[in-house]
JSON list of C-alpha atoms in Angstrom, two decimals:
[
{"chain": "A", "resi": 1, "resn": "MET", "atom": "CA", "xyz": [18.51, -54.94, 40.52]},
{"chain": "A", "resi": 2, "resn": "SER", "atom": "CA", "xyz": [17.97, -54.73, 36.86]},
{"chain": "A", "resi": 3, "resn": "GLU", "atom": "CA", "xyz": [20.51, -55.82, 34.41]},
{"chain": "A", "resi": 4, "resn": "PHE", "atom": "CA", "xyz": [22.36, -53.16, 32.34]},
{"chain": "A", "resi": 5, "resn": "ASP", "atom": "CA", "xyz": [21.89, -53.63, 28.61]},
{"chain": "A", "resi": 6, "resn": "ALA", "atom": "CA", "xyz": [24.70, -51.86, 26.78]},
{"chain": "A", "resi": 7, "resn": "ALA", "atom": "CA", "xyz": [23.12, -52.27, 23.34]},
{"chain": "A", "resi": 8, "resn": "LYS", "atom": "CA", "xyz": [19.85, -50.78, 24.54]},
{"chain": "A", "resi": 9, "resn": "ALA", "atom": "CA", "xyz": [21.63, -47.86, 26.22]},
{"chain": "A", "resi": 10, "resn": "PHE", "atom": "CA", "xyz": [23.65, -47.24, 23.05]},
{"chain": "A", "resi": 11, "resn": "ASP", "atom": "CA", "xyz": [20.47, -47.24, 20.91]},
{"chain": "A", "resi": 12, "resn": "GLU", "atom": "CA", "xyz": [18.75, -44.80, 23.28]},
{"chain": "A", "resi": 13, "resn": "ALA", "atom": "CA", "xyz": [21.80, -42.52, 23.32]},
{"chain": "A", "resi": 14, "resn": "SER", "atom": "CA", "xyz": [21.97, -42.62, 19.53]},
{"chain": "A", "resi": 15, "resn": "GLU", "atom": "CA", "xyz": [18.30, -41.78, 19.29]},
{"chain": "A", "resi": 16, "resn": "ARG", "atom": "CA", "xyz": [18.68, -38.79, 21.65]},
{"chain": "A", "resi": 17, "resn": "SER", "atom": "CA", "xyz": [21.74, -37.68, 19.72]},
{"chain": "A", "resi": 18, "resn": "GLU", "atom": "CA", "xyz": [19.82, -37.80, 16.45]},
{"chain": "A", "resi": 19, "resn": "ARG", "atom": "CA", "xyz": [17.01, -35.77, 17.97]},
{"chain": "A", "resi": 20, "resn": "GLY", "atom": "CA", "xyz": [19.56, -33.26, 19.20]},
{"chain": "A", "resi": 21, "resn": "ARG", "atom": "CA", "xyz": [21.04, -32.93, 15.73]},
{"chain": "A", "resi": 22, "resn": "GLY", "atom": "CA", "xyz": [17.59, -32.65, 14.21]},
{"chain": "A", "resi": 23, "resn": "ALA", "atom": "CA", "xyz": [16.79, -29.78, 16.52]},
{"chain": "A", "resi": 24, "resn": "ARG", "atom": "CA", "xyz": [19.86, -27.85, 15.37]},
{"chain": "A", "resi": 25, "resn": "TRP", "atom": "CA", "xyz": [18.07, -26.76, 12.22]},
{"chain": "A", "resi": 26, "resn": "VAL", "atom": "CA", "xyz": [15.34, -25.05, 14.26]},
{"chain": "A", "resi": 27, "resn": "PRO", "atom": "CA", "xyz": [17.30, -21.93, 15.28]},
{"chain": "A", "resi": 28, "resn": "VAL", "atom": "CA", "xyz": [18.64, -21.54, 11.76]},
{"chain": "A", "resi": 29, "resn": "ALA", "atom": "CA", "xyz": [15.20, -21.96, 10.20]},
{"chain": "A", "resi": 30, "resn": "ALA", "atom": "CA", "xyz": [13.63, -19.60, 12.74]},
{"chain": "A", "resi": 31, "resn": "ALA", "atom": "CA", "xyz": [16.35, -17.01, 12.09]},
{"chain": "A", "resi": 32, "resn": "ILE", "atom": "CA", "xyz": [15.90, -17.24, 8.32]},
{"chain": "A", "resi": 33, "resn": "LEU", "atom": "CA", "xyz": [12.13, -16.92, 8.69]},
{"chain": "A", "resi": 34, "resn": "ALA", "atom": "CA", "xyz": [12.58, -13.97, 11.06]},
{"chain": "A", "resi": 35, "resn": "VAL", "atom": "CA", "xyz": [14.80, -12.19, 8.54]},
{"chain": "A", "resi": 36, "resn": "LEU", "atom": "CA", "xyz": [12.28, -12.83, 5.76]},
{"chain": "A", "resi": 37, "resn": "ALA", "atom": "CA", "xyz": [9.46, -11.57, 7.98]},
{"chain": "A", "resi": 38, "resn": "ALA", "atom": "CA", "xyz": [11.46, -8.46, 8.93]},
{"chain": "A", "resi": 39, "resn": "MET", "atom": "CA", "xyz": [12.32, -7.61, 5.31]},
{"chain": "A", "resi": 40, "resn": "THR", "atom": "CA", "xyz": [8.73, -8.16, 4.25]},
{"chain": "A", "resi": 41, "resn": "SER", "atom": "CA", "xyz": [7.56, -6.03, 7.17]},
{"chain": "A", "resi": 42, "resn": "LEU", "atom": "CA", "xyz": [9.86, -3.24, 5.98]},
{"chain": "A", "resi": 43, "resn": "VAL", "atom": "CA", "xyz": [8.34, -3.35, 2.50]},
{"chain": "A", "resi": 44, "resn": "THR", "atom": "CA", "xyz": [4.88, -3.48, 4.11]},
{"chain": "A", "resi": 45, "resn": "THR", "atom": "CA", "xyz": [5.62, -0.27, 6.00]},
{"chain": "A", "resi": 46, "resn": "GLN", "atom": "CA", "xyz": [6.89, 1.40, 2.84]},
{"chain": "A", "resi": 47, "resn": "ARG", "atom": "CA", "xyz": [3.74, 0.42, 0.92]},
{"chain": "A", "resi": 48, "resn": "SER", "atom": "CA", "xyz": [1.57, 1.74, 3.73]},
{"chain": "A", "resi": 49, "resn": "THR", "atom": "CA", "xyz": [3.44, 5.04, 3.64]},
{"chain": "A", "resi": 50, "resn": "LEU", "atom": "CA", "xyz": [3.15, 5.19, -0.16]},
{"chain": "A", "resi": 51, "resn": "ALA", "atom": "CA", "xyz": [-0.61, 4.60, 0.09]},
{"chain": "A", "resi": 52, "resn": "LEU", "atom": "CA", "xyz": [-0.98, 7.43, 2.60]},
{"chain": "A", "resi": 53, "resn": "VAL", "atom": "CA", "xyz": [1.22, 9.84, 0.65]},
{"chain": "A", "resi": 54, "resn": "SER", "atom": "CA", "xyz": [-0.64, 9.09, -2.58]},
{"chain": "A", "resi": 55, "resn": "LYS", "atom": "CA", "xyz": [-4.00, 9.57, -0.88]},
{"chain": "A", "resi": 56, "resn": "ASN", "atom": "CA", "xyz": [-2.82, 12.90, 0.56]},
{"chain": "A", "resi": 57, "resn": "GLN", "atom": "CA", "xyz": [-1.63, 13.96, -2.90]},
{"chain": "A", "resi": 58, "resn": "ALA", "atom": "CA", "xyz": [-5.03, 13.02, -4.33]},
{"chain": "A", "resi": 59, "resn": "ILE", "atom": "CA", "xyz": [-6.78, 15.12, -1.69]},
{"chain": "A", "resi": 60, "resn": "LEU", "atom": "CA", "xyz": [-4.46, 18.07, -2.38]},
{"chain": "A", "resi": 61, "resn": "LEU", "atom": "CA", "xyz": [-5.03, 17.85, -6.14]},
{"chain": "A", "resi": 62, "resn": "THR", "atom": "CA", "xyz": [-8.79, 17.52, -5.64]},
{"chain": "A", "resi": 63, "resn": "THR", "atom": "CA", "xyz": [-8.72, 20.68, -3.55]},
{"chain": "A", "resi": 64, "resn": "LYS", "atom": "CA", "xyz": [-6.71, 22.50, -6.22]},
{"chain": "A", "resi": 65, "resn": "ALA", "atom": "CA", "xyz": [-9.14, 21.31, -8.89]},
{"chain": "A", "resi": 66, "resn": "SER", "atom": "CA", "xyz": [-12.05, 22.55, -6.80]},
{"chain": "A", "resi": 67, "resn": "ASP", "atom": "CA", "xyz": [-10.36, 25.93, -6.36]},
{"chain": "A", "resi": 68, "resn": "ALA", "atom": "CA", "xyz": [-9.74, 26.19, -10.10]},
{"chain": "A", "resi": 69, "resn": "TYR", "atom": "CA", "xyz": [-13.35, 25.25, -10.90]},
{"chain": "A", "resi": 70, "resn": "ASN", "atom": "CA", "xyz": [-14.50, 27.89, -8.41]},
{"chain": "A", "resi": 71, "resn": "GLU", "atom": "CA", "xyz": [-12.27, 30.48, -10.09]},
{"chain": "A", "resi": 72, "resn": "TYR", "atom": "CA", "xyz": [-13.69, 29.50, -13.48]},
{"chain": "A", "resi": 73, "resn": "GLU", "atom": "CA", "xyz": [-17.24, 29.82, -12.14]},
{"chain": "A", "resi": 74, "resn": "ALA", "atom": "CA", "xyz": [-16.46, 33.24, -10.68]},
{"chain": "A", "resi": 75, "resn": "ARG", "atom": "CA", "xyz": [-15.06, 34.43, -14.02]},
{"chain": "A", "resi": 76, "resn": "SER", "atom": "CA", "xyz": [-18.06, 33.00, -15.83]},
{"chain": "A", "resi": 77, "resn": "ILE", "atom": "CA", "xyz": [-20.48, 34.74, -13.46]},
{"chain": "A", "resi": 78, "resn": "LYS", "atom": "CA", "xyz": [-18.63, 38.05, -13.96]},
{"chain": "A", "resi": 79, "resn": "GLN", "atom": "CA", "xyz": [-18.74, 37.59, -17.72]},
{"chain": "A", "resi": 80, "resn": "HIS", "atom": "CA", "xyz": [-22.49, 36.92, -17.70]},
{"chain": "A", "resi": 81, "resn": "LEU", "atom": "CA", "xyz": [-23.13, 39.78, -15.31]},
{"chain": "A", "resi": 82, "resn": "TYR", "atom": "CA", "xyz": [-21.23, 42.24, -17.54]},
{"chain": "A", "resi": 83, "resn": "GLU", "atom": "CA", "xyz": [-23.06, 40.93, -20.61]},
{"chain": "A", "resi": 84, "resn": "ALA", "atom": "CA", "xyz": [-26.39, 41.34, -18.82]},
{"chain": "A", "resi": 85, "resn": "LEU", "atom": "CA", "xyz": [-25.51, 44.92, -17.87]},
{"chain": "A", "resi": 86, "resn": "ILE", "atom": "CA", "xyz": [-24.60, 45.67, -21.50]},
{"chain": "A", "resi": 87, "resn": "ALA", "atom": "CA", "xyz": [-27.83, 44.06, -22.74]},
{"chain": "A", "resi": 88, "resn": "ALA", "atom": "CA", "xyz": [-29.87, 46.08, -20.24]},
{"chain": "A", "resi": 89, "resn": "GLY", "atom": "CA", "xyz": [-28.28, 49.27, -21.56]},
{"chain": "A", "resi": 90, "resn": "SER", "atom": "CA", "xyz": [-27.55, 50.63, -18.10]},
{"chain": "A", "resi": 91, "resn": "VAL", "atom": "CA", "xyz": [-23.84, 51.37, -18.61]},
{"chain": "A", "resi": 92, "resn": "ARG", "atom": "CA", "xyz": [-22.17, 54.48, -19.94]},
{"chain": "A", "resi": 93, "resn": "ASN", "atom": "CA", "xyz": [-19.31, 52.78, -21.80]},
{"chain": "A", "resi": 94, "resn": "PRO", "atom": "CA", "xyz": [-20.56, 49.42, -23.14]},
{"chain": "A", "resi": 95, "resn": "ALA", "atom": "CA", "xyz": [-17.46, 48.86, -25.30]},
{"chain": "A", "resi": 96, "resn": "LYS", "atom": "CA", "xyz": [-15.17, 48.90, -22.27]},
{"chain": "A", "resi": 97, "resn": "LEU", "atom": "CA", "xyz": [-17.47, 46.56, -20.33]},
{"chain": "A", "resi": 98, "resn": "HIS", "atom": "CA", "xyz": [-17.75, 44.29, -23.37]},
{"chain": "A", "resi": 99, "resn": "ALA", "atom": "CA", "xyz": [-13.93, 44.07, -23.51]},
{"chain": "A", "resi": 100, "resn": "ILE", "atom": "CA", "xyz": [-13.84, 43.14, -19.81]},
{"chain": "A", "resi": 101, "resn": "ALA", "atom": "CA", "xyz": [-16.51, 40.48, -20.37]},
{"chain": "A", "resi": 102, "resn": "ARG", "atom": "CA", "xyz": [-14.52, 38.99, -23.27]},
{"chain": "A", "resi": 103, "resn": "HIS", "atom": "CA", "xyz": [-11.38, 39.01, -21.10]},
{"chain": "A", "resi": 104, "resn": "GLU", "atom": "CA", "xyz": [-13.20, 37.13, -18.30]},
{"chain": "A", "resi": 105, "resn": "GLY", "atom": "CA", "xyz": [-14.43, 34.57, -20.83]},
{"chain": "A", "resi": 106, "resn": "SER", "atom": "CA", "xyz": [-11.02, 34.01, -22.40]},
{"chain": "A", "resi": 107, "resn": "ALA", "atom": "CA", "xyz": [-9.22, 34.00, -19.02]},
{"chain": "A", "resi": 108, "resn": "GLY", "atom": "CA", "xyz": [-11.46, 31.15, -17.88]},
{"chain": "A", "resi": 109, "resn": "VAL", "atom": "CA", "xyz": [-10.30, 28.77, -20.62]},
{"chain": "A", "resi": 110, "resn": "PRO", "atom": "CA", "xyz": [-6.82, 28.08, -19.17]},
{"chain": "A", "resi": 111, "resn": "VAL", "atom": "CA", "xyz": [-8.32, 27.95, -15.65]},
{"chain": "A", "resi": 112, "resn": "ILE", "atom": "CA", "xyz": [-10.74, 25.18, -16.64]},
{"chain": "A", "resi": 113, "resn": "ALA", "atom": "CA", "xyz": [-7.91, 23.33, -18.39]},
{"chain": "A", "resi": 114, "resn": "LYS", "atom": "CA", "xyz": [-5.82, 23.55, -15.20]},
{"chain": "A", "resi": 115, "resn": "ALA", "atom": "CA", "xyz": [-8.79, 22.31, -13.15]},
{"chain": "A", "resi": 116, "resn": "ARG", "atom": "CA", "xyz": [-9.12, 19.27, -15.41]},
{"chain": "A", "resi": 117, "resn": "GLU", "atom": "CA", "xyz": [-5.38, 18.65, -15.15]},
{"chain": "A", "resi": 118, "resn": "PHE", "atom": "CA", "xyz": [-5.61, 18.71, -11.34]},
{"chain": "A", "resi": 119, "resn": "GLU", "atom": "CA", "xyz": [-8.60, 16.38, -11.51]},
{"chain": "A", "resi": 120, "resn": "HIS", "atom": "CA", "xyz": [-6.72, 13.85, -13.68]},
{"chain": "A", "resi": 121, "resn": "GLY", "atom": "CA", "xyz": [-3.74, 14.05, -11.31]},
{"chain": "A", "resi": 122, "resn": "ALA", "atom": "CA", "xyz": [-6.02, 13.37, -8.36]},
{"chain": "A", "resi": 123, "resn": "GLU", "atom": "CA", "xyz": [-7.46, 10.31, -10.13]},
{"chain": "A", "resi": 124, "resn": "ALA", "atom": "CA", "xyz": [-3.95, 8.99, -10.85]},
{"chain": "A", "resi": 125, "resn": "ALA", "atom": "CA", "xyz": [-2.88, 9.55, -7.23]},
{"chain": "A", "resi": 126, "resn": "ASN", "atom": "CA", "xyz": [-6.03, 7.75, -6.01]},
{"chain": "A", "resi": 127, "resn": "GLU", "atom": "CA", "xyz": [-5.28, 4.79, -8.27]},
{"chain": "A", "resi": 128, "resn": "GLN", "atom": "CA", "xyz": [-1.68, 4.66, -7.03]},
{"chain": "A", "resi": 129, "resn": "SER", "atom": "CA", "xyz": [-2.94, 4.77, -3.45]},
{"chain": "A", "resi": 130, "resn": "GLU", "atom": "CA", "xyz": [-5.33, 1.88, -4.11]},
{"chain": "A", "resi": 131, "resn": "ARG", "atom": "CA", "xyz": [-2.58, -0.23, -5.71]},
{"chain": "A", "resi": 132, "resn": "ALA", "atom": "CA", "xyz": [-0.25, 0.46, -2.78]},
{"chain": "A", "resi": 133, "resn": "LEU", "atom": "CA", "xyz": [-3.00, -0.38, -0.31]},
{"chain": "A", "resi": 134, "resn": "HIS", "atom": "CA", "xyz": [-3.75, -3.71, -2.00]},
{"chain": "A", "resi": 135, "resn": "SER", "atom": "CA", "xyz": [-0.03, -4.49, -2.08]},
{"chain": "A", "resi": 136, "resn": "TYR", "atom": "CA", "xyz": [0.21, -3.56, 1.61]},
{"chain": "A", "resi": 137, "resn": "GLU", "atom": "CA", "xyz": [-2.64, -5.92, 2.50]},
{"chain": "A", "resi": 138, "resn": "ARG", "atom": "CA", "xyz": [-1.08, -8.87, 0.66]},
{"chain": "A", "resi": 139, "resn": "LEU", "atom": "CA", "xyz": [2.32, -8.17, 2.20]},
{"chain": "A", "resi": 140, "resn": "GLU", "atom": "CA", "xyz": [0.76, -7.94, 5.66]},
{"chain": "A", "resi": 141, "resn": "ILE", "atom": "CA", "xyz": [-0.86, -11.36, 5.21]},
{"chain": "A", "resi": 142, "resn": "GLY", "atom": "CA", "xyz": [2.50, -12.73, 4.00]},
{"chain": "A", "resi": 143, "resn": "VAL", "atom": "CA", "xyz": [4.23, -11.39, 7.13]},
{"chain": "A", "resi": 144, "resn": "THR", "atom": "CA", "xyz": [1.56, -13.03, 9.27]},
{"chain": "A", "resi": 145, "resn": "PHE", "atom": "CA", "xyz": [2.14, -16.40, 7.61]},
{"chain": "A", "resi": 146, "resn": "LEU", "atom": "CA", "xyz": [5.90, -16.05, 8.08]},
{"chain": "A", "resi": 147, "resn": "GLU", "atom": "CA", "xyz": [5.40, -15.24, 11.76]},
{"chain": "A", "resi": 148, "resn": "ILE", "atom": "CA", "xyz": [3.13, -18.28, 12.13]},
{"chain": "A", "resi": 149, "resn": "ALA", "atom": "CA", "xyz": [5.83, -20.38, 10.46]},
{"chain": "A", "resi": 150, "resn": "ILE", "atom": "CA", "xyz": [8.41, -19.15, 13.01]},
{"chain": "A", "resi": 151, "resn": "VAL", "atom": "CA", "xyz": [6.16, -20.24, 15.87]},
{"chain": "A", "resi": 152, "resn": "LEU", "atom": "CA", "xyz": [5.35, -23.59, 14.28]},
{"chain": "A", "resi": 153, "resn": "VAL", "atom": "CA", "xyz": [9.02, -24.35, 13.61]},
{"chain": "A", "resi": 154, "resn": "SER", "atom": "CA", "xyz": [9.86, -23.60, 17.21]},
{"chain": "A", "resi": 155, "resn": "ILE", "atom": "CA", "xyz": [7.00, -25.71, 18.54]},
{"chain": "A", "resi": 156, "resn": "SER", "atom": "CA", "xyz": [7.81, -28.58, 16.18]},
{"chain": "A", "resi": 157, "resn": "ALA", "atom": "CA", "xyz": [11.26, -28.89, 17.76]},
{"chain": "A", "resi": 158, "resn": "LEU", "atom": "CA", "xyz": [9.78, -29.04, 21.25]},
{"chain": "A", "resi": 159, "resn": "ALA", "atom": "CA", "xyz": [6.99, -31.43, 20.29]},
{"chain": "A", "resi": 160, "resn": "SER", "atom": "CA", "xyz": [9.24, -33.55, 18.04]},
{"chain": "A", "resi": 161, "resn": "THR", "atom": "CA", "xyz": [6.53, -33.95, 15.46]},
{"chain": "A", "resi": 162, "resn": "ARG", "atom": "CA", "xyz": [6.81, -33.85, 11.72]},
{"chain": "A", "resi": 163, "resn": "PHE", "atom": "CA", "xyz": [3.22, -32.66, 11.25]},
{"chain": "A", "resi": 164, "resn": "LEU", "atom": "CA", "xyz": [4.03, -29.23, 12.70]},
{"chain": "A", "resi": 165, "resn": "THR", "atom": "CA", "xyz": [7.17, -29.07, 10.59]},
{"chain": "A", "resi": 166, "resn": "ILE", "atom": "CA", "xyz": [5.10, -29.75, 7.46]},
{"chain": "A", "resi": 167, "resn": "VAL", "atom": "CA", "xyz": [2.53, -27.14, 8.49]},
{"chain": "A", "resi": 168, "resn": "ALA", "atom": "CA", "xyz": [5.40, -24.69, 9.17]},
{"chain": "A", "resi": 169, "resn": "CYS", "atom": "CA", "xyz": [6.77, -25.36, 5.67]},
{"chain": "A", "resi": 170, "resn": "ALA", "atom": "CA", "xyz": [3.32, -24.76, 4.18]},
{"chain": "A", "resi": 171, "resn": "ALA", "atom": "CA", "xyz": [2.98, -21.51, 6.14]},
{"chain": "A", "resi": 172, "resn": "THR", "atom": "CA", "xyz": [6.44, -20.47, 4.93]},
{"chain": "A", "resi": 173, "resn": "ILE", "atom": "CA", "xyz": [5.55, -21.15, 1.31]},
{"chain": "A", "resi": 174, "resn": "ALA", "atom": "CA", "xyz": [2.25, -19.28, 1.67]},
{"chain": "A", "resi": 175, "resn": "GLY", "atom": "CA", "xyz": [4.00, -16.37, 3.38]},
{"chain": "A", "resi": 176, "resn": "ILE", "atom": "CA", "xyz": [6.69, -16.12, 0.71]},
{"chain": "A", "resi": 177, "resn": "ALA", "atom": "CA", "xyz": [4.14, -16.45, -2.13]},
{"chain": "A", "resi": 178, "resn": "LEU", "atom": "CA", "xyz": [1.84, -13.77, -0.71]},
{"chain": "A", "resi": 179, "resn": "SER", "atom": "CA", "xyz": [4.81, -11.52, -0.01]},
{"chain": "A", "resi": 180, "resn": "LEU", "atom": "CA", "xyz": [6.05, -11.84, -3.59]},
{"chain": "A", "resi": 181, "resn": "ILE", "atom": "CA", "xyz": [2.56, -11.21, -4.95]},
{"chain": "A", "resi": 182, "resn": "GLY", "atom": "CA", "xyz": [2.27, -8.15, -2.75]},
{"chain": "A", "resi": 183, "resn": "PHE", "atom": "CA", "xyz": [5.75, -6.94, -3.64]},
{"chain": "A", "resi": 184, "resn": "PHE", "atom": "CA", "xyz": [5.22, -7.15, -7.38]},
{"chain": "A", "resi": 185, "resn": "SER", "atom": "CA", "xyz": [1.63, -5.89, -7.45]}
]
């Protein structure tokens, strides 16, 4: 039989107790990281939606600009056709046709202005979509780093190694930094 060493047993029990207390921070850290990842994921989803809505708005405005340009072209073609008929001398009342040609020409001016306005709106919506998409990508990478940190924190408690804890802290810092960059960009 081996001899019982009370001092050795006390030291071993103290060591296990310290490890037990050290592991208590793991659920708290994992919960905090999970909340950060969830909030960042929410913002990520919102940025993705904003990018899609802005792109749809750009497409709609581009279509409206195209319609307005087509209307302008139609008015311009009518104007030139009427002027050609007047110049050919093949109409009975050239004054009336000349008035219609002038009307088509002057009616096209606000149409072309509206087309350019739609075009500028489409460009602005495209730019907003691009900004939201870049923000979304950075936020998504930040969420990924936070999720990696959750896993590493959990594994570090099981493996009882400080290296994984340090890597988890680095992943947390990277995740938070990328999330903030994505949030404010």
